[in-house]
PDB file of C-alpha atoms and ligand atoms in Angstrom:
ATOM      1  CA  MET A   1       0.000   0.000   0.000  1.00  0.00           C
ATOM      2  CA  LEU A   2       1.538   3.251  -1.174  1.00  0.00           C
ATOM      3  CA  PHE A   3       0.685   6.914  -0.640  1.00  0.00           C
ATOM      4  CA  ILE A   4       2.449   9.107  -3.179  1.00  0.00           C
ATOM      5  CA  TYR A   5       1.843  12.827  -2.838  1.00  0.00           C
ATOM      6  CA  TYR A   6       2.851  16.431  -3.237  1.00  0.00           C
ATOM      7  CA  SER A   7       2.429  19.222  -0.735  1.00  0.00           C
ATOM      8  CA  LEU A   8       3.443  22.858  -0.987  1.00  0.00           C
ATOM      9  CA  SER A   9       2.031  24.206   2.261  1.00  0.00           C
ATOM     10  CA  GLY A  10       1.641  21.219   4.574  1.00  0.00           C
ATOM     11  CA  ASN A  11      -1.904  19.935   4.051  1.00  0.00           C
ATOM     12  CA  GLY A  12      -0.618  16.931   2.158  1.00  0.00           C
ATOM     13  CA  ASP A  13       1.864  16.232   4.963  1.00  0.00           C
ATOM     14  CA  VAL A  14      -0.999  15.998   7.465  1.00  0.00           C
ATOM     15  CA  VAL A  15      -2.716  13.503   5.166  1.00  0.00           C
ATOM     16  CA  ALA A  16       0.575  11.576   4.860  1.00  0.00           C
ATOM     17  CA  GLU A  17       0.782  11.245   8.651  1.00  0.00           C
ATOM     18  CA  ALA A  18      -2.715   9.752   8.712  1.00  0.00           C
ATOM     19  CA  MET A  19      -1.839   7.395   5.853  1.00  0.00           C
ATOM     20  CA  LYS A  20       1.321   6.268   7.638  1.00  0.00           C
ATOM     21  CA  GLU A  21      -0.786   5.333  10.644  1.00  0.00           C
ATOM     22  CA  LYS A  22      -2.998   3.268   8.337  1.00  0.00           C
ATOM     23  CA  GLY A  23       0.094   1.323   7.253  1.00  0.00           C
ATOM     24  CA  TYR A  24       0.830   2.981   3.899  1.00  0.00           C
ATOM     25  CA  GLU A  25       4.343   3.484   2.609  1.00  0.00           C
ATOM     26  CA  ILE A  26       4.840   7.224   2.129  1.00  0.00           C
ATOM     27  CA  ARG A  27       6.486   8.743  -0.925  1.00  0.00           C
ATOM     28  CA  LYS A  28       6.657  12.556  -1.189  1.00  0.00           C
ATOM     29  CA  ILE A  29       7.580  14.143  -4.490  1.00  0.00           C
ATOM     30  CA  GLU A  30       9.472  17.405  -4.705  1.00  0.00           C
ATOM     31  CA  THR A  31      10.107  19.837  -7.533  1.00  0.00           C
ATOM     32  CA  VAL A  32      13.627  20.725  -8.607  1.00  0.00           C
ATOM     33  CA  LYS A  33      12.715  24.423  -8.758  1.00  0.00           C
ATOM     34  CA  LYS A  34      11.287  25.961  -5.610  1.00  0.00           C
ATOM     35  CA  MET A  35       7.896  27.663  -5.813  1.00  0.00           C
ATOM     36  CA  PRO A  36       7.928  31.402  -5.046  1.00  0.00           C
ATOM     37  CA  GLU A  37       7.552  32.355  -1.375  1.00  0.00           C
ATOM     38  CA  SER A  38       4.782  34.917  -1.747  1.00  0.00           C
ATOM     39  CA  MET A  39       1.225  33.641  -1.907  1.00  0.00           C
ATOM     40  CA  PHE A  40       0.398  35.986  -4.776  1.00  0.00           C
ATOM     41  CA  SER A  41       3.255  34.688  -6.959  1.00  0.00           C
ATOM     42  CA  ARG A  42       2.447  31.113  -5.972  1.00  0.00           C
ATOM     43  CA  ILE A  43      -1.147  31.472  -7.063  1.00  0.00           C
ATOM     44  CA  MET A  44      -0.150  33.178 -10.309  1.00  0.00           C
ATOM     45  CA  GLN A  45       2.587  30.721 -11.231  1.00  0.00           C
ATOM     46  CA  GLY A  46       1.004  27.544  -9.849  1.00  0.00           C
ATOM     47  CA  GLY A  47      -2.445  28.426 -11.162  1.00  0.00           C
ATOM     48  CA  PHE A  48      -1.021  28.995 -14.626  1.00  0.00           C
ATOM     49  CA  LYS A  49       1.034  25.794 -14.623  1.00  0.00           C
ATOM     50  CA  ALA A  50      -1.893  23.697 -13.428  1.00  0.00           C
ATOM     51  CA  SER A  51      -4.292  25.133 -15.995  1.00  0.00           C
ATOM     52  CA  VAL A  52      -1.991  24.401 -18.909  1.00  0.00           C
ATOM     53  CA  GLY A  53      -1.088  20.910 -17.643  1.00  0.00           C
ATOM     54  CA  TYR A  54       2.573  21.837 -17.086  1.00  0.00           C
ATOM     55  CA  LYS A  55       4.846  19.007 -15.934  1.00  0.00           C
ATOM     56  CA  ASP A  56       7.396  20.228 -13.377  1.00  0.00           C
ATOM     57  CA  LYS A  57      10.823  18.676 -13.258  1.00  0.00           C
ATOM     58  CA  LEU A  58      10.917  16.536 -10.112  1.00  0.00           C
ATOM     59  CA  LYS A  59      13.759  15.497  -7.859  1.00  0.00           C
ATOM     60  CA  ASP A  60      14.564  11.820  -8.363  1.00  0.00           C
ATOM     61  CA  TYR A  61      11.930   9.576  -6.858  1.00  0.00           C
ATOM     62  CA  ASP A  62      11.012   5.897  -6.918  1.00  0.00           C
ATOM     63  CA  LYS A  63       8.553   5.327  -9.792  1.00  0.00           C
ATOM     64  CA  SER A  64       8.110   1.630  -9.169  1.00  0.00           C
ATOM     65  CA  LEU A  65       4.800   0.286  -7.858  1.00  0.00           C
ATOM     66  CA  ASP A  66       6.153  -3.225  -7.372  1.00  0.00           C
ATOM     67  CA  GLY A  67       4.663  -4.871  -4.319  1.00  0.00           C
ATOM     68  CA  HIS A  68       1.792  -2.376  -4.089  1.00  0.00           C
ATOM     69  CA  ASP A  69      -1.704  -3.514  -5.133  1.00  0.00           C
ATOM     70  CA  GLU A  70      -3.196  -0.354  -3.766  1.00  0.00           C
ATOM     71  CA  VAL A  71      -1.968   3.148  -4.583  1.00  0.00           C
ATOM     72  CA  VAL A  72      -3.278   6.435  -3.213  1.00  0.00           C
ATOM     73  CA  VAL A  73      -2.260   9.685  -4.887  1.00  0.00           C
ATOM     74  CA  GLY A  74      -2.368  12.855  -2.793  1.00  0.00           C
ATOM     75  CA  ALA A  75      -2.722  16.159  -4.642  1.00  0.00           C
ATOM     76  CA  PRO A  76      -3.463  19.765  -3.818  1.00  0.00           C
ATOM     77  CA  ILE A  77      -6.012  21.415  -6.116  1.00  0.00           C
ATOM     78  CA  TRP A  78      -4.589  24.258  -8.143  1.00  0.00           C
ATOM     79  CA  ALA A  79      -6.960  26.250 -10.338  1.00  0.00           C
ATOM     80  CA  GLY A  80      -9.505  23.441 -10.307  1.00  0.00           C
ATOM     81  CA  LYS A  81      -6.960  20.876 -11.495  1.00  0.00           C
ATOM     82  CA  LEU A  82      -4.198  18.830  -9.932  1.00  0.00           C
ATOM     83  CA  ALA A  83      -1.126  20.712  -8.702  1.00  0.00           C
ATOM     84  CA  SER A  84       1.291  20.739 -11.638  1.00  0.00           C
ATOM     85  CA  PRO A  85       3.964  18.452 -10.055  1.00  0.00           C
ATOM     86  CA  LEU A  86       1.352  15.683 -10.142  1.00  0.00           C
ATOM     87  CA  ASN A  87       1.151  15.955 -13.928  1.00  0.00           C
ATOM     88  CA  THR A  88       4.702  14.636 -14.036  1.00  0.00           C
ATOM     89  CA  VAL A  89       3.844  11.725 -11.741  1.00  0.00           C
ATOM     90  CA  LEU A  90       0.814  10.775 -13.832  1.00  0.00           C
ATOM     91  CA  ARG A  91       3.016  10.823 -16.940  1.00  0.00           C
ATOM     92  CA  ASP A  92       5.767   8.758 -15.307  1.00  0.00           C
ATOM     93  CA  ILE A  93       3.780   6.075 -13.514  1.00  0.00           C
ATOM     94  CA  ASP A  94       1.408   3.556 -15.022  1.00  0.00           C
ATOM     95  CA  PHE A  95      -1.305   2.853 -12.468  1.00  0.00           C
ATOM     96  CA  SER A  96      -3.161   0.246 -14.507  1.00  0.00           C
ATOM     97  CA  GLY A  97      -4.094  -2.868 -12.578  1.00  0.00           C
ATOM     98  CA  LYS A  98      -3.829  -1.066  -9.234  1.00  0.00           C
ATOM     99  CA  LYS A  99      -6.613  -0.158  -6.841  1.00  0.00           C
ATOM    100  CA  LEU A 100      -6.325   3.591  -7.284  1.00  0.00           C
ATOM    101  CA  THR A 101      -7.606   6.384  -5.046  1.00  0.00           C
ATOM    102  CA  PHE A 102      -7.005  10.116  -5.223  1.00  0.00           C
ATOM    103  CA  ILE A 103      -7.062  12.231  -2.089  1.00  0.00           C
ATOM    104  CA  LEU A 104      -7.467  15.845  -3.163  1.00  0.00           C
ATOM    105  CA  TYR A 105      -6.992  18.721  -0.752  1.00  0.00           C
ATOM    106  CA  ALA A 106      -8.388  22.131  -1.577  1.00  0.00           C
ATOM    107  CA  GLY A 107      -9.063  25.550  -0.109  1.00  0.00           C
ATOM    108  CA  SER A 108     -12.717  25.799  -0.877  1.00  0.00           C
ATOM    109  CA  GLY A 109     -14.068  25.983  -4.380  1.00  0.00           C
ATOM    110  CA  GLU A 110     -13.352  24.023  -7.545  1.00  0.00           C
ATOM    111  CA  GLY A 111     -13.560  20.686  -5.750  1.00  0.00           C
ATOM    112  CA  PRO A 112     -16.207  19.208  -8.050  1.00  0.00           C
ATOM    113  CA  LYS A 113     -14.326  20.491 -11.107  1.00  0.00           C
ATOM    114  CA  ALA A 114     -11.135  18.778  -9.934  1.00  0.00           C
ATOM    115  CA  GLU A 115     -13.010  15.575  -9.169  1.00  0.00           C
ATOM    116  CA  ARG A 116     -14.471  15.517 -12.694  1.00  0.00           C
ATOM    117  CA  TYR A 117     -10.982  16.114 -14.081  1.00  0.00           C
ATOM    118  CA  VAL A 118      -9.565  13.100 -12.215  1.00  0.00           C
ATOM    119  CA  LYS A 119     -12.552  10.883 -13.085  1.00  0.00           C
ATOM    120  CA  LYS A 120     -12.003  11.671 -16.752  1.00  0.00           C
ATOM    121  CA  LEU A 121      -8.371  10.571 -16.534  1.00  0.00           C
ATOM    122  CA  TYR A 122      -9.030   7.535 -14.315  1.00  0.00           C
ATOM    123  CA  PRO A 123     -12.700   6.474 -14.484  1.00  0.00           C
ATOM    124  CA  GLU A 124     -12.130   3.576 -12.073  1.00  0.00           C
ATOM    125  CA  ALA A 125     -10.430   5.648  -9.399  1.00  0.00           C
ATOM    126  CA  LYS A 126     -12.069   6.647  -6.156  1.00  0.00           C
ATOM    127  CA  VAL A 127     -11.809  10.343  -5.285  1.00  0.00           C
ATOM    128  CA  ILE A 128     -11.821  11.730  -1.738  1.00  0.00           C
ATOM    129  CA  MET A 129     -11.995  15.515  -1.296  1.00  0.00           C
ATOM    130  CA  LEU A 130     -10.673  17.195   1.837  1.00  0.00           C
ATOM    131  CA  LYS A 131     -10.935  20.853   2.779  1.00  0.00           C
ATOM    132  CA  GLU A 132      -7.648  22.170   4.264  1.00  0.00           C
ATOM    133  CA  PRO A 133      -6.917  19.115   6.488  1.00  0.00           C
ATOM    134  CA  LYS A 134      -4.095  21.028   8.203  1.00  0.00           C
ATOM    135  CA  VAL A 135      -6.699  23.383   9.686  1.00  0.00           C
ATOM    136  CA  PHE A 136      -9.750  21.103   9.772  1.00  0.00           C
ATOM    137  CA  THR A 137      -8.235  17.843  11.039  1.00  0.00           C
ATOM    138  CA  SER A 138     -11.679  16.197  11.277  1.00  0.00           C
ATOM    139  CA  GLU A 139     -11.565  16.143   7.456  1.00  0.00           C
ATOM    140  CA  LEU A 140      -9.151  13.208   7.801  1.00  0.00           C
ATOM    141  CA  GLU A 141     -12.090  11.048   8.900  1.00  0.00           C
ATOM    142  CA  LYS A 142     -13.264  11.163   5.273  1.00  0.00           C
ATOM    143  CA  ILE A 143     -10.342   8.911   4.356  1.00  0.00           C
ATOM    144  CA  VAL A 144     -12.157   5.603   4.151  1.00  0.00           C
ATOM    145  CA  LEU A 145     -10.387   3.227   1.820  1.00  0.00           C
TER     146      LEU A 145
HETATM  147  C1  FMN B   1      -1.355  27.798  -7.027  1.00  0.00           C
HETATM  148  C2  FMN B   1      -2.522  27.467  -6.144  1.00  0.00           C
HETATM  149  C3  FMN B   1      -3.783  27.347  -6.711  1.00  0.00           C
HETATM  150  C4  FMN B   1      -4.882  26.967  -5.912  1.00  0.00           C
HETATM  151  N1  FMN B   1      -6.099  26.802  -6.506  1.00  0.00           N
HETATM  152  C5  FMN B   1      -7.152  26.375  -5.755  1.00  0.00           C
HETATM  153  C6  FMN B   1      -8.432  26.138  -6.344  1.00  0.00           C
HETATM  154  O1  FMN B   1      -8.636  26.299  -7.542  1.00  0.00           O
HETATM  155  N2  FMN B   1      -9.450  25.726  -5.541  1.00  0.00           N
HETATM  156  C7  FMN B   1      -9.277  25.517  -4.207  1.00  0.00           C
HETATM  157  O2  FMN B   1     -10.237  25.135  -3.536  1.00  0.00           O
HETATM  158  N3  FMN B   1      -8.082  25.709  -3.614  1.00  0.00           N
HETATM  159  C8  FMN B   1      -7.019  26.135  -4.343  1.00  0.00           C
HETATM  160  N4  FMN B   1      -5.788  26.333  -3.740  1.00  0.00           N
HETATM  161  C9  FMN B   1      -5.622  25.997  -2.308  1.00  0.00           C
HETATM  162  C10 FMN B   1      -4.977  24.627  -2.119  1.00  0.00           C
HETATM  163  O3  FMN B   1      -5.591  23.644  -2.932  1.00  0.00           O
HETATM  164  C11 FMN B   1      -5.132  24.155  -0.669  1.00  0.00           C
HETATM  165  O4  FMN B   1      -4.605  25.130   0.205  1.00  0.00           O
HETATM  166  C12 FMN B   1      -4.444  22.796  -0.425  1.00  0.00           C
HETATM  167  O5  FMN B   1      -4.862  22.291   0.828  1.00  0.00           O
HETATM  168  C13 FMN B   1      -2.932  22.948  -0.423  1.00  0.00           C
HETATM  169  O6  FMN B   1      -2.284  21.718  -0.148  1.00  0.00           O
HETATM  170  P1  FMN B   1      -0.775  21.698   0.420  1.00  0.00           P
HETATM  171  O7  FMN B   1      -0.801  22.525   1.686  1.00  0.00           O
HETATM  172  O8  FMN B   1      -0.464  20.267   0.692  1.00  0.00           O
HETATM  173  O9  FMN B   1       0.113  22.306  -0.613  1.00  0.00           O
HETATM  174  C14 FMN B   1      -4.706  26.732  -4.511  1.00  0.00           C
HETATM  175  C15 FMN B   1      -3.417  26.880  -3.950  1.00  0.00           C
HETATM  176  C16 FMN B   1      -2.335  27.237  -4.744  1.00  0.00           C
HETATM  177  C17 FMN B   1      -0.953  27.363  -4.127  1.00  0.00           C
END
């Protein structure tokens, strides 16, 4: 059981802690280039990258799913889509034959849009939406796998 995820501001890390307790192996992906520090620049740059489906260059990570029947992908929502570093993961890893779940964490809006986006890419996947789990820790109870 594997949880592979990205987190820019810590919500994904809170989810990772919960997944670790459930017995999942944790794999965090990181971009080679750092995101800007200011929220405004982050939203501008990240929002743009996510909307155009940009694939960030990632630091080396293990792309093998050997030994994992079940894979959970953790992604922040950026501009109603997956955070752009996830586009690279989805290009690099073939999830076919795996029990696949997406845990999406978002600020507020665009949740349904992001869910439709994922369902289009992976019709068989289960999608769980969480609202800012770092702030609202009770959201973690929605993780039923
Ligand atoms: C570039 C950018 C774009 C975002 N776009 C959305 C959005 O469209 N809808 C939304 O509900 N939240 C949006 N957010 C908020 C994040 O999805 C939310 O804070 C998430 O929990 C962040 O996860 P993290 O802390 O693991 O990085 C955006 C955040 C960033 C940085």
